[in-house]
Amino acid sequence: MKLFLYLDRESVVHRLHPVTKLVALPVLFGVAMRLERLETLALLALVVVVVAALGRALDAVAGMASLLLTLLIATTLMWWLFAPQGGLLRDGFQPAALARSAGLGLRLALMVASGIVFLATTRVEDFAHGLRTLGLPYRVAFALTLAFRLVPTFVASGRAVAEAQRARGLDLDHGGLVTRMRRYTPLVVPMFLTSIRRADRLAAALETRGFGSGEKRTDLVEHRFGGRDALAAVLLVGLVAASLWGGELASQPAVQAALGSARAWLEALYAKAASRP
Amino acid sequence: MRQRTRPGVLPGSAESLGVPRAEIARRVAECLGLVGLAGFERREPATLSGGEKQRLAIASVLAMRPSLILLDEPTTDLDPVGKGEVHAILRRLAADGLAVAVIEHETEELLDLDRILHLDAGAVRRDGPPRRLLLEVAELAAAGVEPPVAARASRWLGLAEVVREERFADEVAARGVQVERTGVRPRLATRGEAPVIEVDHLVHRYPLRDQPAVDDVSLAIRPGEFVALLGANGSGKTTLAKHLNGLLPPTSGAVRVAGHDAKKAGTAQLARHVGYVFQDPDHQIFSATVWEEMAFGPRNLGVGEDQLESRILAALEVVGLTEERDRDPFVLTKGQRQRLAVASVLATAPEILVLDEPTTGLDYNDRERMLALLADLHRRGHTVLVITHAMEVVASHCERALVMAGGKLVFDGGIPELFANDEVLARARLRAPTAWRLGRMLGLETLTPEELGAALRGGGGGNGA
Ligand SMILES: Nc1ncnc2c1ncn2[C@@H]1O[C@H](COP(=O)(O)OP(=O)(O)O)[C@@H](O)[C@H]1O
Ligand SMILES: [Mg+2]
């Protein structure tokens, strides 16, 4: 696992105002929550992939592929097996239920993937700046970004502790639940104690650097809204509209006819291509 | 839209003090320049090397324009060249009029400071210019401070203050000291036995990293060898070492340890053969008593309670912690905790010991104890691989050095051959120890201060120290 997701690259998504991205993320989440059908969720997945490509963050998403796949498969399986309606265990095999479960899995994976794209294209400092622009007090914004900064540090020290104990023969993979729980003591105690020590040092370090000196802070990071933010806003509104009324629109006779002729055209094209020697 | 310069953490301090934005940007650039990090504005601090991080920390404090800067052991875990760089920066800052105070227990880099305060039991024991004060070799040693090697050499020459390195040969000549040339050192002999550790074209690539951390390394270590693994911060030493007990699986290539394929055997199985002591003892200590901490490893390996006691007692004896057996590890000193970490690994009775920077952060006495302990284990027949930045340790204890640079193994051979190889030293950011550098000016190959002293005194010169 890489310690930070942020990729220091030049891209349109990187250059978006952090507030734009901070608004876009929950909006995307909202849209994903609204959509239920596998087909429409697949369309949304396409949108996320395009944004990731624009932000040159496809490799960051790919790097987390195992996490995303685990989420997708686990969620799908859980819903499919245990869903209150159409679940395999209650109602037996139903293709529609499987599709719906896959949609729910995809929804979750999509939300995580868009989070990854956000983190890969937004520096922690810009994130903090965005939060402050949205009106959060500095201390709160700072605490949030600090938490972000510390996650990799905690992960690293957690890994160091686990390695140190495995090197002394600790085996976490075998045995019953209770013995396994007990085996976590050698991991939890050192992690807890090193974390406390680190927090202590961090507080001292912040103070020596004038944190909370009472002076009015200067914010070094500066952003202005630009044309691309306006464009992003329009696209977002379009996305929300499509998710709200897209279904109705698609059932209009005129749209149905247009879709039908488009399909006919594609099929003709395919037939022509296939008949070529 | 973003500004052109977008520095990372550095502005933190100046921002907190309400300094105007344009001024901050200027200060940031200036302070980074001062510590030799110009052009690093956009780097994530976590991706910096140890030395770079330390310099960044200095820059971030400088950005507040203090009139005094206080550093608490700023170079403990840096590679030799990184240590030198930090001290060079501090000297330059002092020359520019900033007051600089450094807390240190390593004395080698302190000779060019203006003044040293020697604290002992909470009181200032002595106060004076380094080249005079550090000449009091016996007094320093008695107070648990390691005197610089140049100071001991100056004593042997009967000088009134510690000699400047570049003047050493002249001083020796001026005093008419005859240098006794010992013959050329025997070169490292290759042994016949089958290796206990075999690394074959090992490559390790961390996810999402472009450069492999270990890049096509092959080596063999035979039973009973005492080997140093050297290299700059971030050169891949720890990554290589973690393959020896299966903590990391090879991306490609193979590692064989005590007859097992390390990847297949797994860490729990290899723990019987390889004891691995991590850099930070606090990452492993979790028990309420020293005794319980010691019992952890052997119990994991299925050692019966009947054997447990004798094993623990033997291991505690080796590291000199028998008295502490019922104490809480968290009240022990850093040096004691470090030795406890070694002991808890010894209790599993491994034939191979891998130690990652076991002397980092220890003071003179604790370091000497740790080294004596390693030498003792080596004498008892353990194969020892030690990762370290302390070149004096290498010179006085190890038989063979493996040197890494940028993930590659760039040197594998005897210690004198390494110290004589300026190209490898420069590439791996290493520096031969003072005893070697001074000896070399006289045409000698002296690994330790003792050897240097013998050469000087043997010629009928100096008057002991
Ligand atoms: N868990 C990790 N994930 C990604 N990169 C790592 C990890 N651990 C170490 N590295 C990188 O691998 C390289 C070698 O690191 P390491 O083996 O720790 O070097 P050394 O021990 O010589 O200081 C460095 O560039 C370091 O940043
Ligand atoms: Mg290391």
PDB file of C-alpha atoms in Angstrom, chain B residues 21-270:
ATOM      1  CA  ARG B  21       1.596  35.834   2.133  1.00  0.00           C
ATOM      2  CA  ALA B  22       4.207  37.231  -0.252  1.00  0.00           C
ATOM      3  CA  GLU B  23       6.684  37.367   2.606  1.00  0.00           C
ATOM      4  CA  ILE B  24       5.967  33.724   3.465  1.00  0.00           C
ATOM      5  CA  ALA B  25       6.561  32.585  -0.106  1.00  0.00           C
ATOM      6  CA  ARG B  26       9.885  34.425  -0.085  1.00  0.00           C
ATOM      7  CA  ARG B  27      10.925  33.031   3.262  1.00  0.00           C
ATOM      8  CA  VAL B  28       9.996  29.527   2.235  1.00  0.00           C
ATOM      9  CA  ALA B  29      12.175  29.711  -0.853  1.00  0.00           C
ATOM     10  CA  GLU B  30      14.994  31.255   1.147  1.00  0.00           C
ATOM     11  CA  CYS B  31      14.901  28.763   4.014  1.00  0.00           C
ATOM     12  CA  LEU B  32      14.705  25.788   1.709  1.00  0.00           C
ATOM     13  CA  GLY B  33      17.713  27.195  -0.105  1.00  0.00           C
ATOM     14  CA  LEU B  34      19.580  27.521   3.190  1.00  0.00           C
ATOM     15  CA  VAL B  35      19.185  23.848   4.000  1.00  0.00           C
ATOM     16  CA  GLY B  36      19.908  22.708   0.463  1.00  0.00           C
ATOM     17  CA  LEU B  37      16.334  21.784  -0.413  1.00  0.00           C
ATOM     18  CA  ALA B  38      15.700  24.417  -3.107  1.00  0.00           C
ATOM     19  CA  GLY B  39      13.243  23.002  -5.617  1.00  0.00           C
ATOM     20  CA  PHE B  40      11.642  20.647  -3.096  1.00  0.00           C
ATOM     21  CA  GLU B  41       8.636  22.929  -2.470  1.00  0.00           C
ATOM     22  CA  ARG B  42       6.078  20.509  -3.847  1.00  0.00           C
ATOM     23  CA  ARG B  43       7.333  17.230  -2.419  1.00  0.00           C
ATOM     24  CA  GLU B  44       5.247  15.278   0.097  1.00  0.00           C
ATOM     25  CA  PRO B  45       7.310  15.295   3.304  1.00  0.00           C
ATOM     26  CA  ALA B  46       6.698  11.550   3.675  1.00  0.00           C
ATOM     27  CA  THR B  47       8.616  10.894   0.475  1.00  0.00           C
ATOM     28  CA  LEU B  48      11.774  12.615   1.705  1.00  0.00           C
ATOM     29  CA  SER B  49      14.815  10.717   2.915  1.00  0.00           C
ATOM     30  CA  GLY B  50      15.735  10.836   6.597  1.00  0.00           C
ATOM     31  CA  GLY B  51      18.333  13.531   6.082  1.00  0.00           C
ATOM     32  CA  GLU B  52      16.029  15.600   3.914  1.00  0.00           C
ATOM     33  CA  LYS B  53      13.260  15.405   6.524  1.00  0.00           C
ATOM     34  CA  GLN B  54      15.627  16.616   9.197  1.00  0.00           C
ATOM     35  CA  ARG B  55      16.724  19.520   7.010  1.00  0.00           C
ATOM     36  CA  LEU B  56      13.078  20.316   6.255  1.00  0.00           C
ATOM     37  CA  ALA B  57      12.363  20.437   9.985  1.00  0.00           C
ATOM     38  CA  ILE B  58      15.230  22.895  10.407  1.00  0.00           C
ATOM     39  CA  ALA B  59      13.971  25.017   7.505  1.00  0.00           C
ATOM     40  CA  SER B  60      10.452  25.089   8.919  1.00  0.00           C
ATOM     41  CA  VAL B  61      11.766  26.473  12.172  1.00  0.00           C
ATOM     42  CA  LEU B  62      14.017  28.952  10.370  1.00  0.00           C
ATOM     43  CA  ALA B  63      10.994  30.294   8.487  1.00  0.00           C
ATOM     44  CA  MET B  64       9.839  31.875  11.749  1.00  0.00           C
ATOM     45  CA  ARG B  65      13.054  33.905  11.841  1.00  0.00           C
ATOM     46  CA  PRO B  66      14.036  32.947  15.359  1.00  0.00           C
ATOM     47  CA  SER B  67      17.174  34.422  16.875  1.00  0.00           C
ATOM     48  CA  LEU B  68      18.022  31.137  18.570  1.00  0.00           C
ATOM     49  CA  ILE B  69      17.530  27.660  17.178  1.00  0.00           C
ATOM     50  CA  LEU B  70      17.721  24.688  19.497  1.00  0.00           C
ATOM     51  CA  LEU B  71      18.207  21.129  18.180  1.00  0.00           C
ATOM     52  CA  ASP B  72      17.856  17.955  20.208  1.00  0.00           C
ATOM     53  CA  GLU B  73      20.083  15.231  18.702  1.00  0.00           C
ATOM     54  CA  PRO B  74      19.259  16.250  15.162  1.00  0.00           C
ATOM     55  CA  THR B  75      21.348  13.639  13.365  1.00  0.00           C
ATOM     56  CA  THR B  76      20.917  10.373  15.290  1.00  0.00           C
ATOM     57  CA  ASP B  77      19.469   8.225  12.539  1.00  0.00           C
ATOM     58  CA  LEU B  78      21.070   9.862   9.519  1.00  0.00           C
ATOM     59  CA  ASP B  79      23.650   8.306   7.242  1.00  0.00           C
ATOM     60  CA  PRO B  80      27.227   9.621   7.666  1.00  0.00           C
ATOM     61  CA  VAL B  81      27.060  12.110   4.821  1.00  0.00           C
ATOM     62  CA  GLY B  82      23.614  13.295   5.953  1.00  0.00           C
ATOM     63  CA  LYS B  83      25.033  13.962   9.437  1.00  0.00           C
ATOM     64  CA  GLY B  84      27.815  16.034   7.909  1.00  0.00           C
ATOM     65  CA  GLU B  85      25.340  17.989   5.784  1.00  0.00           C
ATOM     66  CA  VAL B  86      23.143  18.944   8.729  1.00  0.00           C
ATOM     67  CA  HIS B  87      26.157  20.110  10.713  1.00  0.00           C
ATOM     68  CA  ALA B  88      27.484  22.101   7.733  1.00  0.00           C
ATOM     69  CA  ILE B  89      24.131  23.889   7.513  1.00  0.00           C
ATOM     70  CA  LEU B  90      24.167  24.664  11.228  1.00  0.00           C
ATOM     71  CA  ARG B  91      27.670  26.112  10.956  1.00  0.00           C
ATOM     72  CA  ARG B  92      26.600  28.305   8.059  1.00  0.00           C
ATOM     73  CA  LEU B  93      23.565  29.567  10.001  1.00  0.00           C
ATOM     74  CA  ALA B  94      25.789  30.397  12.955  1.00  0.00           C
ATOM     75  CA  ALA B  95      28.190  32.237  10.664  1.00  0.00           C
ATOM     76  CA  ASP B  96      25.210  34.301   9.473  1.00  0.00           C
ATOM     77  CA  GLY B  97      24.554  35.450  13.010  1.00  0.00           C
ATOM     78  CA  LEU B  98      21.949  32.980  14.266  1.00  0.00           C
ATOM     79  CA  ALA B  99      22.561  31.455  17.679  1.00  0.00           C
ATOM     80  CA  VAL B 100      22.570  27.666  17.314  1.00  0.00           C
ATOM     81  CA  ALA B 101      22.474  25.241  20.235  1.00  0.00           C
ATOM     82  CA  VAL B 102      22.751  21.502  19.589  1.00  0.00           C
ATOM     83  CA  ILE B 103      22.179  18.751  22.124  1.00  0.00           C
ATOM     84  CA  GLU B 104      24.393  15.827  21.171  1.00  0.00           C
ATOM     85  CA  HIS B 105      26.127  12.813  22.580  1.00  0.00           C
ATOM     86  CA  GLU B 106      28.183  12.050  19.518  1.00  0.00           C
ATOM     87  CA  THR B 107      31.250  14.246  19.554  1.00  0.00           C
ATOM     88  CA  GLU B 108      32.847  13.609  16.143  1.00  0.00           C
ATOM     89  CA  GLU B 109      30.957  16.422  14.409  1.00  0.00           C
ATOM     90  CA  LEU B 110      31.339  18.977  17.189  1.00  0.00           C
ATOM     91  CA  LEU B 111      34.959  20.020  16.751  1.00  0.00           C
ATOM     92  CA  ASP B 112      34.169  23.099  14.693  1.00  0.00           C
ATOM     93  CA  LEU B 113      31.562  24.599  17.003  1.00  0.00           C
ATOM     94  CA  ASP B 114      32.356  27.716  19.007  1.00  0.00           C
ATOM     95  CA  ARG B 115      31.664  26.335  22.417  1.00  0.00           C
ATOM     96  CA  ILE B 116      30.663  23.202  24.261  1.00  0.00           C
ATOM     97  CA  LEU B 117      28.784  22.926  27.535  1.00  0.00           C
ATOM     98  CA  HIS B 118      29.361  19.569  29.138  1.00  0.00           C
ATOM     99  CA  LEU B 119      26.462  18.647  31.388  1.00  0.00           C
ATOM    100  CA  ASP B 120      26.735  16.024  34.056  1.00  0.00           C
ATOM    101  CA  ALA B 121      24.074  15.128  36.581  1.00  0.00           C
ATOM    102  CA  GLY B 122      22.119  18.244  35.746  1.00  0.00           C
ATOM    103  CA  ALA B 123      24.935  20.727  36.196  1.00  0.00           C
ATOM    104  CA  VAL B 124      27.363  22.345  33.769  1.00  0.00           C
ATOM    105  CA  ARG B 125      30.568  20.496  34.355  1.00  0.00           C
ATOM    106  CA  ARG B 126      32.761  22.275  31.873  1.00  0.00           C
ATOM    107  CA  ASP B 127      32.387  25.073  29.337  1.00  0.00           C
ATOM    108  CA  GLY B 128      34.897  25.865  26.643  1.00  0.00           C
ATOM    109  CA  PRO B 129      36.049  25.717  23.022  1.00  0.00           C
ATOM    110  CA  PRO B 130      35.631  22.199  21.549  1.00  0.00           C
ATOM    111  CA  ARG B 131      39.201  21.648  20.500  1.00  0.00           C
ATOM    112  CA  ARG B 132      40.355  22.223  24.080  1.00  0.00           C
ATOM    113  CA  LEU B 133      37.459  20.735  25.961  1.00  0.00           C
ATOM    114  CA  LEU B 134      37.265  17.551  23.934  1.00  0.00           C
ATOM    115  CA  LEU B 135      40.958  16.952  24.499  1.00  0.00           C
ATOM    116  CA  GLU B 136      40.117  15.896  28.080  1.00  0.00           C
ATOM    117  CA  VAL B 137      39.732  12.360  26.862  1.00  0.00           C
ATOM    118  CA  ALA B 138      39.830  10.508  30.167  1.00  0.00           C
ATOM    119  CA  GLU B 139      37.405  12.865  31.843  1.00  0.00           C
ATOM    120  CA  LEU B 140      34.924  12.607  28.999  1.00  0.00           C
ATOM    121  CA  ALA B 141      35.040   8.818  28.984  1.00  0.00           C
ATOM    122  CA  ALA B 142      34.529   8.751  32.744  1.00  0.00           C
ATOM    123  CA  ALA B 143      31.426  10.891  32.297  1.00  0.00           C
ATOM    124  CA  GLY B 144      30.032   8.538  29.648  1.00  0.00           C
ATOM    125  CA  VAL B 145      30.840  10.724  26.639  1.00  0.00           C
ATOM    126  CA  GLU B 146      32.805   9.227  23.784  1.00  0.00           C
ATOM    127  CA  PRO B 147      35.804  11.413  22.991  1.00  0.00           C
ATOM    128  CA  PRO B 148      36.391  12.060  19.287  1.00  0.00           C
ATOM    129  CA  VAL B 149      39.102   9.894  17.766  1.00  0.00           C
ATOM    130  CA  ALA B 150      40.985  12.984  16.629  1.00  0.00           C
ATOM    131  CA  ALA B 151      41.190  14.010  20.299  1.00  0.00           C
ATOM    132  CA  ARG B 152      42.716  10.711  21.316  1.00  0.00           C
ATOM    133  CA  ALA B 153      45.217  10.953  18.471  1.00  0.00           C
ATOM    134  CA  SER B 154      46.104  14.496  19.538  1.00  0.00           C
ATOM    135  CA  ARG B 155      46.746  13.223  23.045  1.00  0.00           C
ATOM    136  CA  TRP B 156      49.112  10.604  21.719  1.00  0.00           C
ATOM    137  CA  LEU B 157      50.942  13.359  19.886  1.00  0.00           C
ATOM    138  CA  GLY B 158      51.002  15.518  23.020  1.00  0.00           C
ATOM    139  CA  LEU B 159      49.192  18.428  21.331  1.00  0.00           C
ATOM    140  CA  ALA B 160      47.630  21.298  23.266  1.00  0.00           C
ATOM    141  CA  GLU B 161      44.356  21.071  21.381  1.00  0.00           C
ATOM    142  CA  VAL B 162      42.563  18.663  19.066  1.00  0.00           C
ATOM    143  CA  VAL B 163      44.299  18.609  15.725  1.00  0.00           C
ATOM    144  CA  ARG B 164      42.530  19.707  12.538  1.00  0.00           C
ATOM    145  CA  GLU B 165      42.271  16.682  10.327  1.00  0.00           C
ATOM    146  CA  GLU B 166      44.033  18.233   7.368  1.00  0.00           C
ATOM    147  CA  ARG B 167      46.980  19.172   9.607  1.00  0.00           C
ATOM    148  CA  PHE B 168      47.391  15.708  11.120  1.00  0.00           C
ATOM    149  CA  ALA B 169      50.213  14.400   8.902  1.00  0.00           C
ATOM    150  CA  ASP B 170      52.142  17.659   9.374  1.00  0.00           C
ATOM    151  CA  GLU B 171      51.805  17.502  13.138  1.00  0.00           C
ATOM    152  CA  VAL B 172      53.035  13.931  13.178  1.00  0.00           C
ATOM    153  CA  ALA B 173      56.026  14.864  11.037  1.00  0.00           C
ATOM    154  CA  ALA B 174      56.698  18.057  13.035  1.00  0.00           C
ATOM    155  CA  ARG B 175      56.929  16.040  16.232  1.00  0.00           C
ATOM    156  CA  GLY B 176      59.279  13.578  14.657  1.00  0.00           C
ATOM    157  CA  VAL B 177      56.979  10.691  15.541  1.00  0.00           C
ATOM    158  CA  GLN B 178      58.064   7.525  13.830  1.00  0.00           C
ATOM    159  CA  VAL B 179      55.088   5.664  12.496  1.00  0.00           C
ATOM    160  CA  GLU B 180      55.285   1.944  12.803  1.00  0.00           C
ATOM    161  CA  ARG B 181      53.965   0.449   9.619  1.00  0.00           C
ATOM    162  CA  THR B 182      52.222  -2.806  10.137  1.00  0.00           C
ATOM    163  CA  GLY B 183      52.182  -5.001   7.069  1.00  0.00           C
ATOM    164  CA  VAL B 184      49.292  -4.956   4.650  1.00  0.00           C
ATOM    165  CA  ARG B 185      46.147  -6.357   6.249  1.00  0.00           C
ATOM    166  CA  PRO B 186      45.119  -9.839   5.308  1.00  0.00           C
ATOM    167  CA  ARG B 187      42.269  -9.666   2.841  1.00  0.00           C
ATOM    168  CA  LEU B 188      38.957 -11.272   3.579  1.00  0.00           C
ATOM    169  CA  ALA B 189      39.216 -14.979   2.922  1.00  0.00           C
ATOM    170  CA  THR B 190      36.236 -16.724   1.399  1.00  0.00           C
ATOM    171  CA  ARG B 191      35.134 -19.685   3.455  1.00  0.00           C
ATOM    172  CA  GLY B 192      34.273 -23.097   2.217  1.00  0.00           C
ATOM    173  CA  GLU B 193      31.113 -23.950   4.161  1.00  0.00           C
ATOM    174  CA  ALA B 194      27.680 -23.934   2.585  1.00  0.00           C
ATOM    175  CA  PRO B 195      25.934 -20.558   3.025  1.00  0.00           C
ATOM    176  CA  VAL B 196      23.134 -20.149   5.608  1.00  0.00           C
ATOM    177  CA  ILE B 197      21.705 -17.238   3.674  1.00  0.00           C
ATOM    178  CA  GLU B 198      21.513 -17.193  -0.101  1.00  0.00           C
ATOM    179  CA  VAL B 199      19.908 -14.330  -1.970  1.00  0.00           C
ATOM    180  CA  ASP B 200      19.545 -14.878  -5.669  1.00  0.00           C
ATOM    181  CA  HIS B 201      18.670 -12.030  -8.054  1.00  0.00           C
ATOM    182  CA  LEU B 202      16.264 -10.576  -5.517  1.00  0.00           C
ATOM    183  CA  VAL B 203      14.017  -7.752  -6.663  1.00  0.00           C
ATOM    184  CA  HIS B 204      11.472  -6.059  -4.411  1.00  0.00           C
ATOM    185  CA  ARG B 205       9.080  -3.483  -5.712  1.00  0.00           C
ATOM    186  CA  TYR B 206       6.617  -1.746  -3.384  1.00  0.00           C
ATOM    187  CA  PRO B 207       3.188  -1.136  -4.922  1.00  0.00           C
ATOM    188  CA  LEU B 208       2.902   2.079  -6.955  1.00  0.00           C
ATOM    189  CA  ARG B 209       6.637   2.772  -6.789  1.00  0.00           C
ATOM    190  CA  ASP B 210       8.524   3.247  -9.990  1.00  0.00           C
ATOM    191  CA  GLN B 211      11.939   2.287  -8.664  1.00  0.00           C
ATOM    192  CA  PRO B 212      12.404  -1.142  -7.097  1.00  0.00           C
ATOM    193  CA  ALA B 213      13.539  -0.793  -3.447  1.00  0.00           C
ATOM    194  CA  VAL B 214      15.811  -3.818  -3.928  1.00  0.00           C
ATOM    195  CA  ASP B 215      17.122  -4.248  -7.428  1.00  0.00           C
ATOM    196  CA  ASP B 216      18.657  -7.527  -8.546  1.00  0.00           C
ATOM    197  CA  VAL B 217      20.686  -8.320  -5.428  1.00  0.00           C
ATOM    198  CA  SER B 218      22.592 -11.603  -5.093  1.00  0.00           C
ATOM    199  CA  LEU B 219      24.712 -12.571  -2.111  1.00  0.00           C
ATOM    200  CA  ALA B 220      25.640 -15.443   0.172  1.00  0.00           C
ATOM    201  CA  ILE B 221      26.413 -15.403   3.901  1.00  0.00           C
ATOM    202  CA  ARG B 222      28.163 -18.337   5.555  1.00  0.00           C
ATOM    203  CA  PRO B 223      27.630 -19.643   9.099  1.00  0.00           C
ATOM    204  CA  GLY B 224      29.393 -17.610  11.751  1.00  0.00           C
ATOM    205  CA  GLU B 225      30.021 -14.512   9.654  1.00  0.00           C
ATOM    206  CA  PHE B 226      29.658 -11.012  11.130  1.00  0.00           C
ATOM    207  CA  VAL B 227      28.427  -8.863   8.275  1.00  0.00           C
ATOM    208  CA  ALA B 228      27.559  -5.155   8.110  1.00  0.00           C
ATOM    209  CA  LEU B 229      24.810  -3.991   5.760  1.00  0.00           C
ATOM    210  CA  LEU B 230      25.522  -0.368   4.887  1.00  0.00           C
ATOM    211  CA  GLY B 231      24.074   2.340   2.695  1.00  0.00           C
ATOM    212  CA  ALA B 232      22.394   5.750   2.670  1.00  0.00           C
ATOM    213  CA  ASN B 233      18.927   6.323   4.157  1.00  0.00           C
ATOM    214  CA  GLY B 234      16.421   4.813   1.751  1.00  0.00           C
ATOM    215  CA  SER B 235      18.936   2.669  -0.127  1.00  0.00           C
ATOM    216  CA  GLY B 236      16.951  -0.531   0.544  1.00  0.00           C
ATOM    217  CA  LYS B 237      18.761  -2.075   3.534  1.00  0.00           C
ATOM    218  CA  THR B 238      15.661  -2.714   5.619  1.00  0.00           C
ATOM    219  CA  THR B 239      13.724  -3.971   2.620  1.00  0.00           C
ATOM    220  CA  LEU B 240      16.473  -6.481   1.847  1.00  0.00           C
ATOM    221  CA  ALA B 241      16.725  -7.590   5.472  1.00  0.00           C
ATOM    222  CA  LYS B 242      12.967  -8.179   5.781  1.00  0.00           C
ATOM    223  CA  HIS B 243      13.258 -10.859   3.103  1.00  0.00           C
ATOM    224  CA  LEU B 244      15.564 -12.882   5.322  1.00  0.00           C
ATOM    225  CA  ASN B 245      12.739 -13.908   7.650  1.00  0.00           C
ATOM    226  CA  GLY B 246       9.970 -13.805   5.108  1.00  0.00           C
ATOM    227  CA  LEU B 247       8.348 -10.556   6.279  1.00  0.00           C
ATOM    228  CA  LEU B 248       8.412  -9.396   2.665  1.00  0.00           C
ATOM    229  CA  PRO B 249       7.967 -11.744  -0.286  1.00  0.00           C
ATOM    230  CA  PRO B 250      10.326 -11.271  -3.242  1.00  0.00           C
ATOM    231  CA  THR B 251       8.819  -9.596  -6.292  1.00  0.00           C
ATOM    232  CA  SER B 252      11.192 -11.824  -8.204  1.00  0.00           C
ATOM    233  CA  GLY B 253      14.264 -13.843  -7.358  1.00  0.00           C
ATOM    234  CA  ALA B 254      14.687 -16.200  -4.435  1.00  0.00           C
ATOM    235  CA  VAL B 255      15.887 -16.174  -0.830  1.00  0.00           C
ATOM    236  CA  ARG B 256      17.062 -19.326   0.943  1.00  0.00           C
ATOM    237  CA  VAL B 257      17.619 -19.267   4.689  1.00  0.00           C
ATOM    238  CA  ALA B 258      18.892 -22.245   6.678  1.00  0.00           C
ATOM    239  CA  GLY B 259      17.767 -24.577   3.941  1.00  0.00           C
ATOM    240  CA  HIS B 260      14.251 -23.134   3.580  1.00  0.00           C
ATOM    241  CA  ASP B 261      12.792 -21.149   0.736  1.00  0.00           C
ATOM    242  CA  ALA B 262      11.957 -17.975   2.676  1.00  0.00           C
ATOM    243  CA  LYS B 263       8.774 -17.303   0.727  1.00  0.00           C
ATOM    244  CA  LYS B 264       7.357 -20.796   1.222  1.00  0.00           C
ATOM    245  CA  ALA B 265       8.446 -21.253   4.835  1.00  0.00           C
ATOM    246  CA  GLY B 266       6.828 -18.038   6.090  1.00  0.00           C
ATOM    247  CA  THR B 267       7.822 -15.803   8.957  1.00  0.00           C
ATOM    248  CA  ALA B 268       6.521 -17.940  11.820  1.00  0.00           C
ATOM    249  CA  GLN B 269       8.574 -20.927  10.620  1.00  0.00           C
ATOM    250  CA  LEU B 270      11.700 -18.846   9.909  1.00  0.00           C
TER     251      LEU B 270
END
